PDB file of C-alpha atoms in Angstrom:
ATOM      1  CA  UNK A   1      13.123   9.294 -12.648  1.00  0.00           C
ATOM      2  CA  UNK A   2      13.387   9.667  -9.218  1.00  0.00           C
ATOM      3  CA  UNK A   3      10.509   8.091  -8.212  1.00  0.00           C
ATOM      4  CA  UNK A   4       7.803   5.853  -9.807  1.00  0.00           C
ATOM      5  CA  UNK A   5       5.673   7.422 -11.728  1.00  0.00           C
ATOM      6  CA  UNK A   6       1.985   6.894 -12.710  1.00  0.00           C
ATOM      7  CA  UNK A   7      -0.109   8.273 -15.576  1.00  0.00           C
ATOM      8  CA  UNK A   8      -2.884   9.971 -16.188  1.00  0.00           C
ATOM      9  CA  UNK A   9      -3.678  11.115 -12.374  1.00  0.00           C
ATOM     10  CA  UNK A  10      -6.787  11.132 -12.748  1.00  0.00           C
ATOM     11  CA  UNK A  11      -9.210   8.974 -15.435  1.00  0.00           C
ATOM     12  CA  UNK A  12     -13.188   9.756 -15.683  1.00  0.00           C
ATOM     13  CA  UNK A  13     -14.549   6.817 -18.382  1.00  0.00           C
ATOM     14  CA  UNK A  14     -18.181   6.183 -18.933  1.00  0.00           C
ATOM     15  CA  UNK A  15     -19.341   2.552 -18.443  1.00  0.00           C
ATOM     16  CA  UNK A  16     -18.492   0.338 -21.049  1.00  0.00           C
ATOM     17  CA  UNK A  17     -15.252   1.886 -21.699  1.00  0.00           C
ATOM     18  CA  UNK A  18     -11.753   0.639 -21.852  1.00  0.00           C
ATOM     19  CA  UNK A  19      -8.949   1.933 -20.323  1.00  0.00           C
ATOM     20  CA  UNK A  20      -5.266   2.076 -20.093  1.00  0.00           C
ATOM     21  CA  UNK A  21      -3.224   3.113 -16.802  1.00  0.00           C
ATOM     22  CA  UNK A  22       0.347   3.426 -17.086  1.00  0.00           C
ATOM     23  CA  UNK A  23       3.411   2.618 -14.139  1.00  0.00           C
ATOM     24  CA  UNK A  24       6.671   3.888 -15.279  1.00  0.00           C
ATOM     25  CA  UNK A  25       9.049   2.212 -12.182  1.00  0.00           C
ATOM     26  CA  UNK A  26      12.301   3.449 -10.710  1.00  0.00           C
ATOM     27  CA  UNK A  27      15.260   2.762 -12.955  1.00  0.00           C
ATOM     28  CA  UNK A  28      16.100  -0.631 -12.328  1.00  0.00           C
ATOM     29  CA  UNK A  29      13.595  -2.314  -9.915  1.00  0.00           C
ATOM     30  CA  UNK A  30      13.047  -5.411 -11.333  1.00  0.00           C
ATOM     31  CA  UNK A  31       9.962  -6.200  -9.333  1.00  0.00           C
ATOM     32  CA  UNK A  32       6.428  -4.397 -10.272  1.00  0.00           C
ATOM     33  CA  UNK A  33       2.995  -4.103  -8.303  1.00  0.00           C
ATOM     34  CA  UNK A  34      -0.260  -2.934  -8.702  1.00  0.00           C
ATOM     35  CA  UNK A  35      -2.920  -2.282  -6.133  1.00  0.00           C
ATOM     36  CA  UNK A  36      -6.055  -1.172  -5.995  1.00  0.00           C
ATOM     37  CA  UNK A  37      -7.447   1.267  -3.575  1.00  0.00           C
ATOM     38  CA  UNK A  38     -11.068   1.724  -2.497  1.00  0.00           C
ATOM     39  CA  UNK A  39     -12.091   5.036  -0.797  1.00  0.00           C
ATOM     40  CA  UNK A  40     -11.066   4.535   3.147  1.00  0.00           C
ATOM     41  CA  UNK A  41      -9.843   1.800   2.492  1.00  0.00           C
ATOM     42  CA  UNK A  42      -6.675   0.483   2.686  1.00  0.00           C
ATOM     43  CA  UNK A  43      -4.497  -0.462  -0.615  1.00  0.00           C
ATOM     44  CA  UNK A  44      -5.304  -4.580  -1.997  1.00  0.00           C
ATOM     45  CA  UNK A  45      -3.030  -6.568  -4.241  1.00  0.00           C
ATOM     46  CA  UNK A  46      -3.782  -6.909  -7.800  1.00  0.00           C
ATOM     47  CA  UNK A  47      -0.849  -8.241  -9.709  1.00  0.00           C
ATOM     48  CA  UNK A  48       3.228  -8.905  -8.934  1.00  0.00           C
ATOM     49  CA  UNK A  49       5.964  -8.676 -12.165  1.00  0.00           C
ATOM     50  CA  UNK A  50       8.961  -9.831 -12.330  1.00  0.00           C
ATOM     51  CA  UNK A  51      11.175  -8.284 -14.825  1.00  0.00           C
ATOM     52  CA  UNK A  52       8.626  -9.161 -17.746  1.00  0.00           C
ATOM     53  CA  UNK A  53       6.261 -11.856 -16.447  1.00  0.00           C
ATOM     54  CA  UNK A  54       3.538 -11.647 -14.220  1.00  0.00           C
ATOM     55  CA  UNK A  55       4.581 -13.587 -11.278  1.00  0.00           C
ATOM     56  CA  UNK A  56       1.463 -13.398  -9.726  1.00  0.00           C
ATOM     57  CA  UNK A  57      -1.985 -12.063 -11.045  1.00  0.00           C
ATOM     58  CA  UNK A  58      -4.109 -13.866  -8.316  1.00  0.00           C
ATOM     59  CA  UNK A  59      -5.235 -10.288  -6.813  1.00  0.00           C
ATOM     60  CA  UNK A  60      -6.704  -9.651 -10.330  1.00  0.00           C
ATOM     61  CA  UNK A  61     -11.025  -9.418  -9.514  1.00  0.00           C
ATOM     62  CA  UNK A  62     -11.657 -10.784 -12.716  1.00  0.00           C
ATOM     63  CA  UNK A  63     -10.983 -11.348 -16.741  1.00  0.00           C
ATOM     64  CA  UNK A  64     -11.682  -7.813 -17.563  1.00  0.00           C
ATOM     65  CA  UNK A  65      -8.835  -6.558 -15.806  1.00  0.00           C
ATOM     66  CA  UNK A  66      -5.183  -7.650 -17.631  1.00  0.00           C
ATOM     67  CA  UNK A  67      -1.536  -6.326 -17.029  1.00  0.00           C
ATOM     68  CA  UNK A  68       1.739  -6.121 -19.463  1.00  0.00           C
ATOM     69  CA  UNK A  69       5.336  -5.519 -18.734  1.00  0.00           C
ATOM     70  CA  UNK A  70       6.665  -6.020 -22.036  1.00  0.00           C
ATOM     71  CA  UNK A  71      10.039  -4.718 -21.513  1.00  0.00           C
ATOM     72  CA  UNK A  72      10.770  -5.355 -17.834  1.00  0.00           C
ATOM     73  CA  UNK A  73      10.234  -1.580 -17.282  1.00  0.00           C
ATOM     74  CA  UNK A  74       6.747   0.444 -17.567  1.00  0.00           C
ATOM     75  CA  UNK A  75       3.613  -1.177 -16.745  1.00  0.00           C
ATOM     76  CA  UNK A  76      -0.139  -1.107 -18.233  1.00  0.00           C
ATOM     77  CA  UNK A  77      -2.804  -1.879 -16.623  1.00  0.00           C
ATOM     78  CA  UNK A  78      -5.675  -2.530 -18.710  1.00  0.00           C
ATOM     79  CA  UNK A  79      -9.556  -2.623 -17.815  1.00  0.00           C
ATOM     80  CA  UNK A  80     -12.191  -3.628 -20.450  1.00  0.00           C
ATOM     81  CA  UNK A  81     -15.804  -3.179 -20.232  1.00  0.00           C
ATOM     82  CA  UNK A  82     -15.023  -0.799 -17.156  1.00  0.00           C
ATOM     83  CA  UNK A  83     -18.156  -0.800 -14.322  1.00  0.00           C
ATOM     84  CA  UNK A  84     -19.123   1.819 -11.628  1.00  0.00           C
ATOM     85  CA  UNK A  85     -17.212  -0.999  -8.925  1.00  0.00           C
ATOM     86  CA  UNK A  86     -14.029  -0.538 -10.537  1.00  0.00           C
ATOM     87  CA  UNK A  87     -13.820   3.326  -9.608  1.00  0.00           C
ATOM     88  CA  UNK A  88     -10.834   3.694  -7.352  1.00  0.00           C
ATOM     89  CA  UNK A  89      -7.083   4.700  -6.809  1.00  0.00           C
ATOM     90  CA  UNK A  90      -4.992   2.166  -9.043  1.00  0.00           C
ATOM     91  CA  UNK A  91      -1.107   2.297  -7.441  1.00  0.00           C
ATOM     92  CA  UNK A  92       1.746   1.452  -8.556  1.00  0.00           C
ATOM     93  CA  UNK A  93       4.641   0.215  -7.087  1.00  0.00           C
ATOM     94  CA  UNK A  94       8.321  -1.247  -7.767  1.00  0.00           C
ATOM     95  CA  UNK A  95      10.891  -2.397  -5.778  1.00  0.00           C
ATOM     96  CA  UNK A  96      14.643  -4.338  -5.919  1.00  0.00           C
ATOM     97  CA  UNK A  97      13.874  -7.366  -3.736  1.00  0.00           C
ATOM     98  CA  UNK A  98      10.486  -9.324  -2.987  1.00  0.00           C
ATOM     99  CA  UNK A  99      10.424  -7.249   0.711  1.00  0.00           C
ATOM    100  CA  UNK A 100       8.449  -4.488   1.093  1.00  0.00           C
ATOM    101  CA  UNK A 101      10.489  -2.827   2.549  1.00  0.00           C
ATOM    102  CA  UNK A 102      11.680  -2.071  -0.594  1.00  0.00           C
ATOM    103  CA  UNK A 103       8.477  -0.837  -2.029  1.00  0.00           C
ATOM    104  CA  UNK A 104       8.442   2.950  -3.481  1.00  0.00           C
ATOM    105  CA  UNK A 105       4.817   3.729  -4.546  1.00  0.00           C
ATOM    106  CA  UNK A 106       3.381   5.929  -7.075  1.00  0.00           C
ATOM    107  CA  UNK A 107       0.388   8.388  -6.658  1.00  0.00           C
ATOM    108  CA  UNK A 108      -1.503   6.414  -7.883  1.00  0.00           C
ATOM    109  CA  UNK A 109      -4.142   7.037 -11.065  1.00  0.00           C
ATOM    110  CA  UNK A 110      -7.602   7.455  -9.719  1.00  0.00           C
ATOM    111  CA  UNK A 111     -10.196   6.399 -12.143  1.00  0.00           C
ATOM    112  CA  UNK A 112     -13.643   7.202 -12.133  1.00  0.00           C
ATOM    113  CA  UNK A 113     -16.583   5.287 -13.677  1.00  0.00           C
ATOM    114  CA  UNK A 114     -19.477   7.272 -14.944  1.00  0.00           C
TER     115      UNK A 114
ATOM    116  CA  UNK B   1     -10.301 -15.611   6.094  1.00  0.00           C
ATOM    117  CA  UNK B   2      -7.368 -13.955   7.993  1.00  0.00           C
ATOM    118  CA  UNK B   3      -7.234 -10.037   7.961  1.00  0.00           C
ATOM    119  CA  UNK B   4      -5.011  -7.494   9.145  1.00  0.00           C
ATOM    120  CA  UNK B   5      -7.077  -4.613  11.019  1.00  0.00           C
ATOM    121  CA  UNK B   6      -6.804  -1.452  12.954  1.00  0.00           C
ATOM    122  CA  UNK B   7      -8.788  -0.656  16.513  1.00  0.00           C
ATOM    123  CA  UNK B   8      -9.169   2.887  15.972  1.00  0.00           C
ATOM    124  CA  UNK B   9      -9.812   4.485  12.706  1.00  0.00           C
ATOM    125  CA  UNK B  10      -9.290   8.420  13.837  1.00  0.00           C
ATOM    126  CA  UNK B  11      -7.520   9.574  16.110  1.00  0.00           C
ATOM    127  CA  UNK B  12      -6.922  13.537  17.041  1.00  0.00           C
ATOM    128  CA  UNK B  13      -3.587  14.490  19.089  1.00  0.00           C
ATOM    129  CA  UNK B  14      -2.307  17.854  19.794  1.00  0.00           C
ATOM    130  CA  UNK B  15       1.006  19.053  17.908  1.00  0.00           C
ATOM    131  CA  UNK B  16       4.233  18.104  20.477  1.00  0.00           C
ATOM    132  CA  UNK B  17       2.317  14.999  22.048  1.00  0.00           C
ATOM    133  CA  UNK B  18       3.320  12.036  21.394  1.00  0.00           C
ATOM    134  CA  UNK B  19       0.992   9.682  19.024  1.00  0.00           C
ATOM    135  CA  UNK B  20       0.265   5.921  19.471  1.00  0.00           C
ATOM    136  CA  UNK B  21      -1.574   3.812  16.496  1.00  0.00           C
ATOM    137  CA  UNK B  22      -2.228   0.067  17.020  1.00  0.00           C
ATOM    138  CA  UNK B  23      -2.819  -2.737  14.828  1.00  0.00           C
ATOM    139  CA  UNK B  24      -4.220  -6.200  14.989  1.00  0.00           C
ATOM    140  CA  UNK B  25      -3.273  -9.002  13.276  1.00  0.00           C
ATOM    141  CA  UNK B  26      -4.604 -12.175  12.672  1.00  0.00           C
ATOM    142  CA  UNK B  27      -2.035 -14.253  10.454  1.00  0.00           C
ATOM    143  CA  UNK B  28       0.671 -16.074  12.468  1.00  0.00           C
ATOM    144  CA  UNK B  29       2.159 -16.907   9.335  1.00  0.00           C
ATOM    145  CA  UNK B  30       3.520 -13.275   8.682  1.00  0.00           C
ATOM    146  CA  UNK B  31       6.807 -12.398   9.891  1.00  0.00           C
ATOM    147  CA  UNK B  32       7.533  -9.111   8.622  1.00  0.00           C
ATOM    148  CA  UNK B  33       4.915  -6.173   9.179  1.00  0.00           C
ATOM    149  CA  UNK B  34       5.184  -2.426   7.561  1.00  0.00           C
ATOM    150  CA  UNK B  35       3.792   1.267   8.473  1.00  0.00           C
ATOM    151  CA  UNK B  36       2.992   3.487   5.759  1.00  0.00           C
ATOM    152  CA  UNK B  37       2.160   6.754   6.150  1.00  0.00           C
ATOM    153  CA  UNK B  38      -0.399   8.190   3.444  1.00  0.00           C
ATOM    154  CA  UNK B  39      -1.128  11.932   2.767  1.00  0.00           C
ATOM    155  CA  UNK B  40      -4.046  12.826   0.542  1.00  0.00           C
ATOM    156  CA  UNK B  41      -3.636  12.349  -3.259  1.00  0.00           C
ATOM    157  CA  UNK B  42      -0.490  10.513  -2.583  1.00  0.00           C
ATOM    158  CA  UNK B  43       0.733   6.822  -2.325  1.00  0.00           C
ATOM    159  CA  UNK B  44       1.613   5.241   0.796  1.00  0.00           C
ATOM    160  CA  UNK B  45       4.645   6.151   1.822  1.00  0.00           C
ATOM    161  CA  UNK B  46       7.002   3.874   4.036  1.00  0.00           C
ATOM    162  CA  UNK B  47       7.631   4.571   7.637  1.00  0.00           C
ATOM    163  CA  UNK B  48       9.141   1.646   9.561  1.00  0.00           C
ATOM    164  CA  UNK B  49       9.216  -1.855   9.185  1.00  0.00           C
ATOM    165  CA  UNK B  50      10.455  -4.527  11.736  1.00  0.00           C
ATOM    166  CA  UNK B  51      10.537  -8.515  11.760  1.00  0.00           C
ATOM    167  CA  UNK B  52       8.434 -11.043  13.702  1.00  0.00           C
ATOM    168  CA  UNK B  53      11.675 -11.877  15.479  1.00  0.00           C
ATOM    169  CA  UNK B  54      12.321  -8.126  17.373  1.00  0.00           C
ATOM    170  CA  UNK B  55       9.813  -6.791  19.187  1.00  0.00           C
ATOM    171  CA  UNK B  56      11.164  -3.060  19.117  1.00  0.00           C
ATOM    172  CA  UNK B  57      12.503  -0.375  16.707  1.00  0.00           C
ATOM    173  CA  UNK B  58      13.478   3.027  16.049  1.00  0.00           C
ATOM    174  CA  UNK B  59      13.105   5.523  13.675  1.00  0.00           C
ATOM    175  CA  UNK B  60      13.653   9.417  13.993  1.00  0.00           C
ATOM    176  CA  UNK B  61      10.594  10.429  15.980  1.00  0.00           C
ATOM    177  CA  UNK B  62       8.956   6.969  15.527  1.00  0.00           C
ATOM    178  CA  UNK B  63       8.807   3.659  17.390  1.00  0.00           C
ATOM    179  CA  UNK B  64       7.499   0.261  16.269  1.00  0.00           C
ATOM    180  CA  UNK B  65       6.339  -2.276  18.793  1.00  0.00           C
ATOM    181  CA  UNK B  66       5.743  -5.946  17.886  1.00  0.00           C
ATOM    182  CA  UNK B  67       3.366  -8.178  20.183  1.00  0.00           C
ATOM    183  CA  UNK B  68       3.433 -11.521  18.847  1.00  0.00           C
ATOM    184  CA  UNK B  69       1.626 -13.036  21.861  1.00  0.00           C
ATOM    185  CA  UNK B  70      -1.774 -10.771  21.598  1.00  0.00           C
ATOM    186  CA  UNK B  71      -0.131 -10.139  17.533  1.00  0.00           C
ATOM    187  CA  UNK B  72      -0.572  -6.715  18.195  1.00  0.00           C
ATOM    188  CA  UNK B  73       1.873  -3.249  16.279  1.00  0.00           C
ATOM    189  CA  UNK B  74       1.786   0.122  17.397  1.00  0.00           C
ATOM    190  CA  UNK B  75       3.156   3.114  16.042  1.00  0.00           C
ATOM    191  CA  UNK B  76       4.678   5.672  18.155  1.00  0.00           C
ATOM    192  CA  UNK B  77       5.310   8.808  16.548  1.00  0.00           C
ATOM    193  CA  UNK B  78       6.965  11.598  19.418  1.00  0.00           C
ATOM    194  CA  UNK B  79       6.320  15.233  19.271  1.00  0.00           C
ATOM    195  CA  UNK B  80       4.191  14.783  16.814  1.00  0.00           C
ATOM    196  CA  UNK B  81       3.602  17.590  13.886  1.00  0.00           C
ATOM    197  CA  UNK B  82       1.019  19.336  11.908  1.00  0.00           C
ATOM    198  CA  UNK B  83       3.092  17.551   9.000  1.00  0.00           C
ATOM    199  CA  UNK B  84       2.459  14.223  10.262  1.00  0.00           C
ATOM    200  CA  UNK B  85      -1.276  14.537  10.219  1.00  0.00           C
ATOM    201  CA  UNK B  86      -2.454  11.589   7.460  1.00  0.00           C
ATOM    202  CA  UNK B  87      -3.658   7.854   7.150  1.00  0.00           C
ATOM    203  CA  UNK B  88      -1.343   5.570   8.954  1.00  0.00           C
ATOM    204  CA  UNK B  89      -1.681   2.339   7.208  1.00  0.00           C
ATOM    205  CA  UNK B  90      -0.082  -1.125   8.509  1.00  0.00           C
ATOM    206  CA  UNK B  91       0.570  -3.914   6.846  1.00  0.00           C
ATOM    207  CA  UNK B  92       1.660  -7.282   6.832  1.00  0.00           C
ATOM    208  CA  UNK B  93       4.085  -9.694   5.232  1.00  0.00           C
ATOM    209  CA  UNK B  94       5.989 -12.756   4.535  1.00  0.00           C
ATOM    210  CA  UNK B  95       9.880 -11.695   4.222  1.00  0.00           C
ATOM    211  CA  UNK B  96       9.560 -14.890   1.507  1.00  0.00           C
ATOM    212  CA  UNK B  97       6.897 -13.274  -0.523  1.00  0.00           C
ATOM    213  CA  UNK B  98       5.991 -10.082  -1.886  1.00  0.00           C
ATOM    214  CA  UNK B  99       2.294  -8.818  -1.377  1.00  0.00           C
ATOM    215  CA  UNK B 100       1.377  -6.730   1.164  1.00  0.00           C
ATOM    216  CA  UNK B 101      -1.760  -7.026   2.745  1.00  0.00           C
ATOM    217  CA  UNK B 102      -2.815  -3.534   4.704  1.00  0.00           C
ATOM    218  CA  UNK B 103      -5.299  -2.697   7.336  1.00  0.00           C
ATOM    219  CA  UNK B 104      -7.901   0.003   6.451  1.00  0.00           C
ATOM    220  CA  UNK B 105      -6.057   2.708   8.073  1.00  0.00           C
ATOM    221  CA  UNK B 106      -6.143   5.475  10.522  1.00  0.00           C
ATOM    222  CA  UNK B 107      -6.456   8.757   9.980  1.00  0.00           C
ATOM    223  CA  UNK B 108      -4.496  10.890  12.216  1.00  0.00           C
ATOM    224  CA  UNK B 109      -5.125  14.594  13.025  1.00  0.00           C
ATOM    225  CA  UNK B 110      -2.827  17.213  14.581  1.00  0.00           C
ATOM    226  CA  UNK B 111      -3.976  20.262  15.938  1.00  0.00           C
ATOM    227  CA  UNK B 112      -1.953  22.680  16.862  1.00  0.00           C
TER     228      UNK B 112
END
């Protein structure tokens, strides 16, 4: 697609839960990033892909929260035994090169923890 | 630790002024800094970027300005619009990396 796309929009999970949020990128970016954004707040690093491997997962808050690229395209972000903290706008972004500048975000999914 | 921040987080302008955000940073180590622009239920959405060695550039209707000395960005936007009325993040960089690490934002307003 034109742009990169991010599924579901919006994610309401009780406590406890698991859940999957999905990053479809633009069509050949080979690099992939997820951030995570708090309300007023501004977006923090999570993870960094390139092509398949995660490149960089130091952003990632803790063991409950994994990533997969297993064909150097979509993303899934994945978030077991989810807590009230984690409630917040997950983007996604991809780019060609390493630079920002180069960086096309998503909407973002925003996840709520009940 | 070392943090990227902004010195005002609103700030209201009337439509056809000219705007001016500023940024501080703290990391002498970044040499490549970002403004996003970031409308509600959206993703950031790139502006203008410039490197740590210019100190000036242009967009259509927007200006970057790069302070090394006091490492201090601004963002001029001219004439502004209704439509530009968001979150103006910045955010800063290493041209040999790939993270981005953003200020918390401010949230621009445009009345007409």
């Amino acid at each position: 697609g034109a742009g990169v796309s991010q599924t579901p929009s919006n994610k309401v999970t009780e406590k406890g839960k698991y859940v999957e949020l999905r990053c479809d990128p633009i069509s050949g970016h080979t690099a992939l990033y997820w951030y995570r954004q708090s309300l007023g707040q501004g977006p923090e690093f999570l993870i960094y892909f390139q092509g398949t491997g995660a490149a960089d997962d130091s952003g990632l808050p803790n063991d409950r929260f994994f990533a997969v690229r297993p064909e150097g395209s979509v993303s899934t972000l994945k978030i077991q035994r989810t807590e009230r903290g984690d409630s917040a706008v997950y983007l996604c972004a991809s780019s060609l090169t390493r630079q920002g500048d180069g960086y096309t975000f998503g909407s973002g999914t925003r996840l709520t923890v009940v | 630790g070392e943090s990227v921040g902004l010195h005002l987080p609103t700030l209201s302008v009337q439509e056809g002024d000219n705007s001016i955000i500023n940024c501080a940073y703290s990391n002498s180590a970044s040499d490549y800094f970002i403004w996003y622009k970031q409308e509600s239920g959206k993703g950031p959405q790139f502006i203008i970027d410039i490197r740590s060695n210019m100190d000036k550039r242009q967009g259509q209707r927007v200006t970057v300005l790069l302070n090394k000395t006091v490492k201090h960005l601004s963002l001029q936007i001219a004439a502004t619009q209704p439509g530009d009325s968001a979150v103006y993040f910045c955010a800063e960089a290493r041209l040999s990396g790939y993270a981005l690490n953003f200020g918390k934002g401010t949230s621009l307003l445009v009345t007409p």
